[in-house]
Coordinates of N, CA and C in Angstrom, one line a residue:
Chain K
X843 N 0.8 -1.2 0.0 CA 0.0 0.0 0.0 C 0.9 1.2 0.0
X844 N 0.2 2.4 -0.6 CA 1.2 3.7 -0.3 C 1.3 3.9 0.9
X845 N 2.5 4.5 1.0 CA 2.7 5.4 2.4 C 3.7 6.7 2.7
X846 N 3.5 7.6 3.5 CA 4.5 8.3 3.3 C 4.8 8.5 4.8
X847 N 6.6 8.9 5.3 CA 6.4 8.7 6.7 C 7.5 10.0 6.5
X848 N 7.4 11.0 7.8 CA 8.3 12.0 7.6 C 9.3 11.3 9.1
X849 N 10.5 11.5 9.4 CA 11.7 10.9 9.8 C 11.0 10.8 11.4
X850 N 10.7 11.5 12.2 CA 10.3 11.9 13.1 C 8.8 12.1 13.7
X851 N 8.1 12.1 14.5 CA 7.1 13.4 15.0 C 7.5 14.3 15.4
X852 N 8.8 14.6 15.9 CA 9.3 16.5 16.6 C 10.9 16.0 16.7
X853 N 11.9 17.2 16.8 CA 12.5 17.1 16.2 C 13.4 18.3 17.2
X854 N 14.2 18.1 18.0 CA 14.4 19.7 18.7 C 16.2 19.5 18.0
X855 N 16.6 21.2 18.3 CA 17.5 21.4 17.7 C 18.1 22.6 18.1
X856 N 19.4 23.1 18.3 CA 19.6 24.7 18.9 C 19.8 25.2 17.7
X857 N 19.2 26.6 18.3 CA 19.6 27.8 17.1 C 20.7 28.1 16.6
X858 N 20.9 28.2 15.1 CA 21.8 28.5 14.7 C 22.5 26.9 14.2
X859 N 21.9 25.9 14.4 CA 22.6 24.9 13.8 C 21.0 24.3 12.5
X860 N 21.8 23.6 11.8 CA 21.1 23.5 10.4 C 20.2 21.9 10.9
X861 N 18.6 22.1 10.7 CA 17.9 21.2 10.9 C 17.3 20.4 9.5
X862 N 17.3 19.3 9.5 CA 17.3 18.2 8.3 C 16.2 17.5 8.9
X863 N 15.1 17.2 7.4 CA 13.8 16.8 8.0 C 13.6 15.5 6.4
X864 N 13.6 14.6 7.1 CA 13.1 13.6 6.0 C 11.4 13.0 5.5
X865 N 11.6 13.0 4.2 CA 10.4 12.1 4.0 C 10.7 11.3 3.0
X866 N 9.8 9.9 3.3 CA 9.7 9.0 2.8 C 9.0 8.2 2.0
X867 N 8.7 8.2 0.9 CA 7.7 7.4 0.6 C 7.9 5.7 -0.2
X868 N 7.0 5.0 -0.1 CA 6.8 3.9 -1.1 C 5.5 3.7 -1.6
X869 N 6.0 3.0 -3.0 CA 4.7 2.8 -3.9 C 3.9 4.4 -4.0
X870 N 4.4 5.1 -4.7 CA 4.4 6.4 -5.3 C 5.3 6.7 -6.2
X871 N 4.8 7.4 -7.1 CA 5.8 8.1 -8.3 C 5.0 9.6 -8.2
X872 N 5.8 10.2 -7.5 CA 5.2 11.7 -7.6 C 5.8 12.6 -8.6
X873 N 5.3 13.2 -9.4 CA 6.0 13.8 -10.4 C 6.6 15.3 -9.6
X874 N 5.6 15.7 -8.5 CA 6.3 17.0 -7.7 C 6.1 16.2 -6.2
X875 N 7.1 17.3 -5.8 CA 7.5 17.0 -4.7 C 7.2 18.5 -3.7
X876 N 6.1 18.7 -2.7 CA 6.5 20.1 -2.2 C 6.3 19.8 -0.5
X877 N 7.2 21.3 0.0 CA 7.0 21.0 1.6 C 6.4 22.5 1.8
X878 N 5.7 22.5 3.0 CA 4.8 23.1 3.4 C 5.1 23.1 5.2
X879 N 4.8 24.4 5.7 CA 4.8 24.8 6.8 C 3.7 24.8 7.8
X880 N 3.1 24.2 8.9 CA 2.1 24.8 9.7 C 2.4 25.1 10.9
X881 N 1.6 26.1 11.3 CA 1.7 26.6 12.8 C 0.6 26.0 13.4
X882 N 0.2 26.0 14.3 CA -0.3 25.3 15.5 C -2.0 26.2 15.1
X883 N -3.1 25.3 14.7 CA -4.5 26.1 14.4 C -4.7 27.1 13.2
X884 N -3.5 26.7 12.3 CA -3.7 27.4 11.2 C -3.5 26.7 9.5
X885 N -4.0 27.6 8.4 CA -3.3 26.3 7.3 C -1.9 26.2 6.8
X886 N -1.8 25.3 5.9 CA 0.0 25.1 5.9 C 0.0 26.2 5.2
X887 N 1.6 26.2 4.8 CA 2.0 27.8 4.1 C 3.2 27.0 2.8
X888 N 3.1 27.5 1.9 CA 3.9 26.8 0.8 C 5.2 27.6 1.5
X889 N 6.3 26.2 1.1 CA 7.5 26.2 0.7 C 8.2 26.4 0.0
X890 N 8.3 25.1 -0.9 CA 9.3 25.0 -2.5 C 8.4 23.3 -2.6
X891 N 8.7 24.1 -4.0 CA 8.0 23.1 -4.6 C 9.5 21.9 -5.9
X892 N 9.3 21.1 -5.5 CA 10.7 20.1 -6.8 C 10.0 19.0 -7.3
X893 N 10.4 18.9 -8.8 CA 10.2 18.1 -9.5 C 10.7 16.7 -9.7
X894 N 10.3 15.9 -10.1 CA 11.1 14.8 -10.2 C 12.6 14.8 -10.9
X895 N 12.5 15.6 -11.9 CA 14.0 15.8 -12.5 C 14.7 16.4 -12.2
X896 N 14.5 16.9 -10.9 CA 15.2 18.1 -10.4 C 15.5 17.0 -8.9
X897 N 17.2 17.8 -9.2 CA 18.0 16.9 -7.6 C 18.0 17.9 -6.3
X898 N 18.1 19.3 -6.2 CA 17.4 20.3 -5.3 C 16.9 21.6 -5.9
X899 N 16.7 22.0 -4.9 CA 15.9 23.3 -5.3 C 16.6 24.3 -3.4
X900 N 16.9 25.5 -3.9 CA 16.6 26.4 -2.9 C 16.0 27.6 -2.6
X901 N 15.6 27.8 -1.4 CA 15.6 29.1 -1.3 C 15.8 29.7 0.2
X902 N 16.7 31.3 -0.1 CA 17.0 31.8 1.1 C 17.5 30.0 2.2
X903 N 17.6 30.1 3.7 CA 18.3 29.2 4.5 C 17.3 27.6 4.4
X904 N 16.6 27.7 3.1 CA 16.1 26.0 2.8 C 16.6 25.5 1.8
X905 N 16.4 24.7 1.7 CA 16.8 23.4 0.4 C 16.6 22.5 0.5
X906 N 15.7 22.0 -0.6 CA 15.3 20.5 -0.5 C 15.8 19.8 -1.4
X907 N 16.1 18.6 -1.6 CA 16.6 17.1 -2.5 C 15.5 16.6 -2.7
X908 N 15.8 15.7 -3.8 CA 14.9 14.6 -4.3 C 15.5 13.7 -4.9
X909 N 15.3 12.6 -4.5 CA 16.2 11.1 -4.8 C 14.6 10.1 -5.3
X910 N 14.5 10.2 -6.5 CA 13.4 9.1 -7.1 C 14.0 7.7 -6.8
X911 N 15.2 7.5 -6.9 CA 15.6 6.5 -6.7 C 15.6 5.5 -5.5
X912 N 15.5 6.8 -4.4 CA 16.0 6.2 -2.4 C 14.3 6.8 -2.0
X913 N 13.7 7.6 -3.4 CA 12.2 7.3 -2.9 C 11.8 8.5 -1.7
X914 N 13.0 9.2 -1.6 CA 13.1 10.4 -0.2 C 13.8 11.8 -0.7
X915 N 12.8 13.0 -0.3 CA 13.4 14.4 0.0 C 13.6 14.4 0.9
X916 N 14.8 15.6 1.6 CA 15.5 16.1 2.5 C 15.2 17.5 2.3
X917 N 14.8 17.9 3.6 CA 14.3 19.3 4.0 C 15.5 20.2 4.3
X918 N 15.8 21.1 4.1 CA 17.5 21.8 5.3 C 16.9 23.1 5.6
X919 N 17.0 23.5 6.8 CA 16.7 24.9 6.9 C 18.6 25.2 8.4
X920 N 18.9 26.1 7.5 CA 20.4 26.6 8.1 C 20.3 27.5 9.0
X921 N 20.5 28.0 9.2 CA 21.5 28.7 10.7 C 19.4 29.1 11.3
X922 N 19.2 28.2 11.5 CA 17.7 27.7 12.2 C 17.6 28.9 13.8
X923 N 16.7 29.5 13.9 CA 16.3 30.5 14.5 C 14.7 29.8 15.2
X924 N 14.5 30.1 16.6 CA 13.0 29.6 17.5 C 12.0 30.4 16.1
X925 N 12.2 31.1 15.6 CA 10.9 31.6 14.5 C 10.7 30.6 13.4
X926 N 11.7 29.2 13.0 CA 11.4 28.5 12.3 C 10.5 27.2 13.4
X927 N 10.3 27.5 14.4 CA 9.7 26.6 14.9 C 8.1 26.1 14.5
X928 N 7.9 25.1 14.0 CA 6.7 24.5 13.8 C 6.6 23.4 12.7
X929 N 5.8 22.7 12.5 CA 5.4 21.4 12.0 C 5.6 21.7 10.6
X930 N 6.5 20.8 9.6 CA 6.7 20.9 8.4 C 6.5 19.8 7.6
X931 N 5.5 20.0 6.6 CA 4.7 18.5 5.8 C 5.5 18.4 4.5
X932 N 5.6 17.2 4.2 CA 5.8 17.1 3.1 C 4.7 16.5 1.8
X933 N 4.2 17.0 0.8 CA 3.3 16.5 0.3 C 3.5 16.3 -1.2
X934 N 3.2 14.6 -1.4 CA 3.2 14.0 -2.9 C 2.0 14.5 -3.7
X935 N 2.9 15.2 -4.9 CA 1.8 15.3 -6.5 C 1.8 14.5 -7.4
X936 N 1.0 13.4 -7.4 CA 1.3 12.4 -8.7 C 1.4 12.6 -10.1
X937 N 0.7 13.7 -9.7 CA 1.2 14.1 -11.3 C -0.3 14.2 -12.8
X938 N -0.4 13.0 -12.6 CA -1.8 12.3 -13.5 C -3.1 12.4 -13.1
X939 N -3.8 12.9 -13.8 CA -5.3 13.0 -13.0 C -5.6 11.7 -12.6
X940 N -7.0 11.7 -11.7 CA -7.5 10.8 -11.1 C -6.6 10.6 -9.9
X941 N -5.5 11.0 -9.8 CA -4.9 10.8 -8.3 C -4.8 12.0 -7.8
X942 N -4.6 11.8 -6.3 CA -4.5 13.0 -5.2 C -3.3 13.2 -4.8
X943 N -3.3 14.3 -4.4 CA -2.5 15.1 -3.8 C -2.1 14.6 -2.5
X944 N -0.9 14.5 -1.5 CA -1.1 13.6 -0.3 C 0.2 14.3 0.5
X945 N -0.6 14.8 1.7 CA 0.2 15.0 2.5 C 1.0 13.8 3.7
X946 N 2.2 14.3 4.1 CA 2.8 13.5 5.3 C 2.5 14.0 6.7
X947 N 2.8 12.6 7.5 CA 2.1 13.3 8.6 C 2.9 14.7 9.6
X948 N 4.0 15.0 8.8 CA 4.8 16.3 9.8 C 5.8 16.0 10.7
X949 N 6.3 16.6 10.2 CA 7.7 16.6 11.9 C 7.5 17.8 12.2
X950 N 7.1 17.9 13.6 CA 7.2 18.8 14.5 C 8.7 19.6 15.0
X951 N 9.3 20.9 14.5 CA 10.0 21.0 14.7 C 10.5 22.4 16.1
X952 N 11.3 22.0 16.9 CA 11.6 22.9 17.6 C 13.0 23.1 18.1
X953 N 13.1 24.8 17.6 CA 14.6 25.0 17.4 C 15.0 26.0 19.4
X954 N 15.3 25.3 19.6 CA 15.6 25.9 21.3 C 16.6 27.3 21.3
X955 N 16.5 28.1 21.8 CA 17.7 29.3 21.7 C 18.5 28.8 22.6
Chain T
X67 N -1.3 41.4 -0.1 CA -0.6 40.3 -0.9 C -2.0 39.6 -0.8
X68 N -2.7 39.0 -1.9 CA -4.0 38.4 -1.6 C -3.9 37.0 -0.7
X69 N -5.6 37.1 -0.7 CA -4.9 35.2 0.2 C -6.7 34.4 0.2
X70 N -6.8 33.7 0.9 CA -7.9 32.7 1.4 C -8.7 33.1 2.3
X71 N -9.5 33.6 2.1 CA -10.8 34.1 2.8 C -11.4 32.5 3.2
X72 N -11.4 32.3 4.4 CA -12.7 31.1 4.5 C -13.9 31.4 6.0
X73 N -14.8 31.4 5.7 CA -15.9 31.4 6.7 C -16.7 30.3 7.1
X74 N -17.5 30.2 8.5 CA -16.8 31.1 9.4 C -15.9 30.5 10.1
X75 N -15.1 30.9 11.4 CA -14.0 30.4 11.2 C -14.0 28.9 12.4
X76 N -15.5 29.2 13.1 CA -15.4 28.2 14.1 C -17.4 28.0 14.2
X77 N -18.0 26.8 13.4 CA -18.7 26.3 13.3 C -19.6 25.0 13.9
X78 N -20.4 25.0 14.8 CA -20.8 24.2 15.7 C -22.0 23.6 15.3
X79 N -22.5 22.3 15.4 CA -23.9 21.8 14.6 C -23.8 20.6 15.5
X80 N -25.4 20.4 14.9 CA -25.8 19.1 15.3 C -25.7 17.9 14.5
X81 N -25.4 16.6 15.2 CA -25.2 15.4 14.3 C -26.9 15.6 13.3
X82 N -26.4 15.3 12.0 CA -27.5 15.1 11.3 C -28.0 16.2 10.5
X83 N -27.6 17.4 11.0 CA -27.6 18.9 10.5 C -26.6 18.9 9.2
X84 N -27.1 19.7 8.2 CA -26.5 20.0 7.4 C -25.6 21.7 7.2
X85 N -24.5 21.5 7.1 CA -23.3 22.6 7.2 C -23.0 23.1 5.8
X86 N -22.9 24.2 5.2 CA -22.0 24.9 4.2 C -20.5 25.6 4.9
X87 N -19.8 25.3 4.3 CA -18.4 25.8 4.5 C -17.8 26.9 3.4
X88 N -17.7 28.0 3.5 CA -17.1 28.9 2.4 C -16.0 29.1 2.4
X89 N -15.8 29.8 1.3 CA -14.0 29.8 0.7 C -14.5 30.9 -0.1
X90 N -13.5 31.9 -0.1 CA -13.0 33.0 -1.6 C -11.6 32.6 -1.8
X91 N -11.7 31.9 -3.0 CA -10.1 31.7 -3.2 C -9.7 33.0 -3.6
X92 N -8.0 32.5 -4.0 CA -7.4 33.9 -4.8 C -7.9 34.7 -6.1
X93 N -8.0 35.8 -6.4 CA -9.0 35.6 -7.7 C -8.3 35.4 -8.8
X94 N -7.3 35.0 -9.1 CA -7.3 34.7 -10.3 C -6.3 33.0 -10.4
X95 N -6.7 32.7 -8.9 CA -6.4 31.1 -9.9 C -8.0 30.3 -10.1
X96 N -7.1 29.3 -10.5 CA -8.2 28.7 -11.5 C -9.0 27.4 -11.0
X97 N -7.6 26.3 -9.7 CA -7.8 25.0 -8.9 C -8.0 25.1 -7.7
X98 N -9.2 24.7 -8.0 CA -9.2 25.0 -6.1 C -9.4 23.4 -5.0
X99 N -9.1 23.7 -3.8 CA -9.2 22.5 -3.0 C -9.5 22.6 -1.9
X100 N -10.6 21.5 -1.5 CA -10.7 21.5 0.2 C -9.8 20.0 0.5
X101 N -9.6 19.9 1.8 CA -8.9 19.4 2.6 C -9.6 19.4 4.0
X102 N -9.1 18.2 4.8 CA -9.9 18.3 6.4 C -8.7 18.2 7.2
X103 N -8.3 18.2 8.2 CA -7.8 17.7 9.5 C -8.0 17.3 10.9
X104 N -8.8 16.0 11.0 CA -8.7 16.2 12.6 C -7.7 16.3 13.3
X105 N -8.4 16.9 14.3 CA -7.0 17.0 15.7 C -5.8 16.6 16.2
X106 N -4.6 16.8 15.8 CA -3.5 16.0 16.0 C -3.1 14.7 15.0
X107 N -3.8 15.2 13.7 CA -3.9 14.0 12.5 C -3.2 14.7 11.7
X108 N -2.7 13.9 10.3 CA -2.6 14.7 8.9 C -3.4 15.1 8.2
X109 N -3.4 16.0 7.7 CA -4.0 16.8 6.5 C -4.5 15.5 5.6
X110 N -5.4 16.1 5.4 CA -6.1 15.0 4.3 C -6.6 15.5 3.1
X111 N -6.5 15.0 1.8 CA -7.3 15.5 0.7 C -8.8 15.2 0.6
X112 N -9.3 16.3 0.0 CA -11.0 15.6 0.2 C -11.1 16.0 -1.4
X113 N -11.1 17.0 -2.3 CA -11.6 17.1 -3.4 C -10.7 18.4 -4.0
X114 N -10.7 18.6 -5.1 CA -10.2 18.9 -6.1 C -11.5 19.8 -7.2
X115 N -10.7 21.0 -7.7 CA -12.4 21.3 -8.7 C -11.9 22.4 -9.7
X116 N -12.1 22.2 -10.9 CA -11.1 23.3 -11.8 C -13.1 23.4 -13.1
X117 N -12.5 24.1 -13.9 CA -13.6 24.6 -14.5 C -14.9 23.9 -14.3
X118 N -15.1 24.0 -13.3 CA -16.6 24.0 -12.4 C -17.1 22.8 -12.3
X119 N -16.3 21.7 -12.3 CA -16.1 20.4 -12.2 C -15.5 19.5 -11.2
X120 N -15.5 18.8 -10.5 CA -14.6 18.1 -9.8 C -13.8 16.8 -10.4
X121 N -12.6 17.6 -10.0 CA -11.3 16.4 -10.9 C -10.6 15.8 -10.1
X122 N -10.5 15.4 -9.0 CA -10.3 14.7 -7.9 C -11.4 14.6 -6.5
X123 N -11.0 13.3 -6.8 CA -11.5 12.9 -5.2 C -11.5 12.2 -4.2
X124 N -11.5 12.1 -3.0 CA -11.0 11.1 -2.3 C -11.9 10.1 -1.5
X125 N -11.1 8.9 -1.1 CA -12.2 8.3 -0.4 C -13.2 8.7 0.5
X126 N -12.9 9.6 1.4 CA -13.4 10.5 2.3 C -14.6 11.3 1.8
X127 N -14.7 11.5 0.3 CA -15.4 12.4 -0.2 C -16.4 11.9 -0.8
X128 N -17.5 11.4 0.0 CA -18.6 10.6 -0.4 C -20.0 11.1 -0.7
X129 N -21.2 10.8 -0.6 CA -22.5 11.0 -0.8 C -22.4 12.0 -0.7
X130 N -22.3 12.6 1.2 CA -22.3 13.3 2.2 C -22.0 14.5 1.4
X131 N -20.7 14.6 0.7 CA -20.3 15.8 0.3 C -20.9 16.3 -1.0
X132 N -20.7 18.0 -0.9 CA -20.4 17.9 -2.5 C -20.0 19.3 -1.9
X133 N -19.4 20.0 -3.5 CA -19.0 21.1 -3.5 C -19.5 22.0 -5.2
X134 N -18.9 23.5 -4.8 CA -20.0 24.1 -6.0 C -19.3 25.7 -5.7
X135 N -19.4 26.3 -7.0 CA -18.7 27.7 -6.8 C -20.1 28.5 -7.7
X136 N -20.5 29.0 -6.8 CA -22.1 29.5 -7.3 C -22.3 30.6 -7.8
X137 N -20.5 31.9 -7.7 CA -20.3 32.6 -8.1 C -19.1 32.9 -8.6
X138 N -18.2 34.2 -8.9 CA -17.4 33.6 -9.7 C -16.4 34.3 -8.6
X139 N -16.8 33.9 -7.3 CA -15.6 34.5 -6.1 C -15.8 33.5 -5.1
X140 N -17.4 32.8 -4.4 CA -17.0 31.7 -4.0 C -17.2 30.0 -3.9
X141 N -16.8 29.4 -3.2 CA -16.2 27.8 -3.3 C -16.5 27.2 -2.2
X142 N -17.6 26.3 -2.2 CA -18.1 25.9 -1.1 C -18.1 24.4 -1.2
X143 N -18.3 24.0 0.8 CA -18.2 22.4 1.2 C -19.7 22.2 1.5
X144 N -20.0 21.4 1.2 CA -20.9 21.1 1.8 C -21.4 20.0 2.2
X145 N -21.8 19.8 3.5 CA -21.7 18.5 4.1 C -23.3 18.2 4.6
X146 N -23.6 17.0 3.9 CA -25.5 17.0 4.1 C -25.9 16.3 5.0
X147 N -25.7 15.5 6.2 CA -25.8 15.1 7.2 C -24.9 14.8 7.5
X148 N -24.1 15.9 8.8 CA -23.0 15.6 9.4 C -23.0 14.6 10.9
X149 N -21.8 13.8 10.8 CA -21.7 12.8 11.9 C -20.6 13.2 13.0
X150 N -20.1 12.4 13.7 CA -19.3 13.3 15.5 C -18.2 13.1 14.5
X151 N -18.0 12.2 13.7 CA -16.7 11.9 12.9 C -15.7 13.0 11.9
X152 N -17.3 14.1 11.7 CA -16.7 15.0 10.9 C -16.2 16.1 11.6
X153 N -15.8 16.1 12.6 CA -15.9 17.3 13.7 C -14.0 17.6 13.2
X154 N -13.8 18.3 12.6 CA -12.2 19.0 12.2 C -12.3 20.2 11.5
X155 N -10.8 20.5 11.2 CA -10.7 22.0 10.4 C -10.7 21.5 9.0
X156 N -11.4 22.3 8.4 CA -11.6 21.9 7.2 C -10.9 23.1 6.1
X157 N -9.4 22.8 5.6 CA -9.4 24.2 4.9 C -9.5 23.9 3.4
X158 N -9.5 25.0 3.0 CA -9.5 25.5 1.3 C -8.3 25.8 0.9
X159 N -8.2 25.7 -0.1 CA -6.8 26.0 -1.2 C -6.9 26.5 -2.6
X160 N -6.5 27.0 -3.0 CA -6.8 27.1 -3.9 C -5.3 27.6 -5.0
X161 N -4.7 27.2 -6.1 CA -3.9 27.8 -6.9 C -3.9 28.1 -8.5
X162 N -2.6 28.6 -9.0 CA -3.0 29.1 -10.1 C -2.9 28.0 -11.4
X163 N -1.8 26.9 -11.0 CA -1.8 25.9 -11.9 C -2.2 24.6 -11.4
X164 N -2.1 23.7 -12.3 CA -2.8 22.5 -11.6 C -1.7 21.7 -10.4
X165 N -0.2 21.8 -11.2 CA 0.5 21.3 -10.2 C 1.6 22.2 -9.8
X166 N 1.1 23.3 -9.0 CA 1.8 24.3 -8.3 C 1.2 24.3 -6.6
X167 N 2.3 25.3 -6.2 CA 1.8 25.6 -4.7 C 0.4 26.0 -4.8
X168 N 0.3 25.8 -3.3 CA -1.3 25.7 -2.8 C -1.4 26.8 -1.9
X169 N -2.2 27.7 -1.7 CA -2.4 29.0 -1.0 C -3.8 28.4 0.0
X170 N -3.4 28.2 1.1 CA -4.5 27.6 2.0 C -4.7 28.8 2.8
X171 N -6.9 28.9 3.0 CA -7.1 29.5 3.8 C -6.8 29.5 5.3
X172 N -7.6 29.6 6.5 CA -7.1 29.8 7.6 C -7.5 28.7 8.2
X173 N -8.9 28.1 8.1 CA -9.6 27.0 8.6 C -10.7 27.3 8.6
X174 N -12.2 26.3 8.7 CA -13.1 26.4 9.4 C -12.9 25.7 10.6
X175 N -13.1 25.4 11.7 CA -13.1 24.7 12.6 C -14.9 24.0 13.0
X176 N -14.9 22.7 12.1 CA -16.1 22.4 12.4 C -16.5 21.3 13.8
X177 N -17.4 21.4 14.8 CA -17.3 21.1 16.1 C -18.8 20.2 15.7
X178 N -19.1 19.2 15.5 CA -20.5 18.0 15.2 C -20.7 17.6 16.6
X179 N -21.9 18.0 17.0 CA -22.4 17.7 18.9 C -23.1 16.3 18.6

């Protein structure tokens, strides 16, 4: 069956050091790959969005990977600040109609000063 | 910077009661989407709807539901006898291409007694 698992539920880390967030999937071929931010009672907020042919993408202190092959993106957010603190999803685009869109269940992230 | 109007923001009903959920997406994209979340859950896809059609949908997204954009600003859920089960935030999305970022409103927070 599909599944997608992100590395963790939470995730703490000190500021100023670079936090790395995995997800995983099997039995998927997503043609995009994107991650998305939520705060605590609100909706997610886009990230970056990467394609299957594409090996990263950045922007400003994130960057994400994509390995079609190992089937997993890698999230990076750098010199990590308590303002990056909160839950970050990763969600599969198949690409082809008739399928959905599918979020992961989040790693909760918290960056300690 | 425009964004996701959704109303209202915390909605309470009776099992068996029928609910509308609104949404003004952005105005000039074209895909729009609801999504639910219960409590401490992942994000879930519920439906998908591009030139006044629905082009995805999910298992979740049954009888019960349907949805409809009755004007050319908003995009509604509609749930025709709701059960304790449906009791989560329900947000909207809506973007400008089919497989781009997703601009999610804020939530409804639906509460089924």
């Amino acid at each position: 069956s599909q599944k997608i698992e992100q590395n963790s539920e939470a995730l703490n880390i000190q500021e100023g050091k670079t936090a790395t967030l995995t997800c995983n999937y099997t039995n998927y071929s997503p043609a995009y790959l994107q991650w998305y931010r939520q705060d605590p009672g609100r909706g997610p907020v886009f990230l970056l969005l990467i394609r299957e042919n594409e090996k990263e993408k950045r922007k400003e202190r994130l960057k994400v990977t994509f390995d079609t092959t190992l089937k997993q993106s890698l999230f990076h957010i750098t010199a990590s600040q308590p303002a990056d603190s909160a839950t970050y999803l990763c969600a599969l685009d198949p690409g082809d109609y008739g399928q959905n869109f599918v979020f992961g269940p989040g790693t909760r992230l918290s960056v300690l000063p | 910077e425009p964004e996701v109007t959704q109303t209202p923001s915390h909605q309470v009903t009776q099992m068996g009661q029928e609910v509308i959920l609104r949404c003004v997406p952005i105005s000039n994209h074209l895909y729009f989407y609801w999504y639910r979340q219960i409590l401490g859950q992942k994000v879930e896809f519920l439906v998908s709807f591009y030139n006044n059609e629905i082009s995805e949908k999910s298992e979740i997204f049954d009888d019960q539901f349907s949805v409809e954009r009755p004007d050319g600003s908003n995009f509604t859920l509609k749930i025709r006898s709701t059960k304790l089960e449906d009791s989560a935030m329900y947000f909207c999305a809506s973007s400008e291409r089919r497989r781009g970022e997703q601009y999610f409103g804020p939530g409804t927070r639906l509460t089924v007694t």
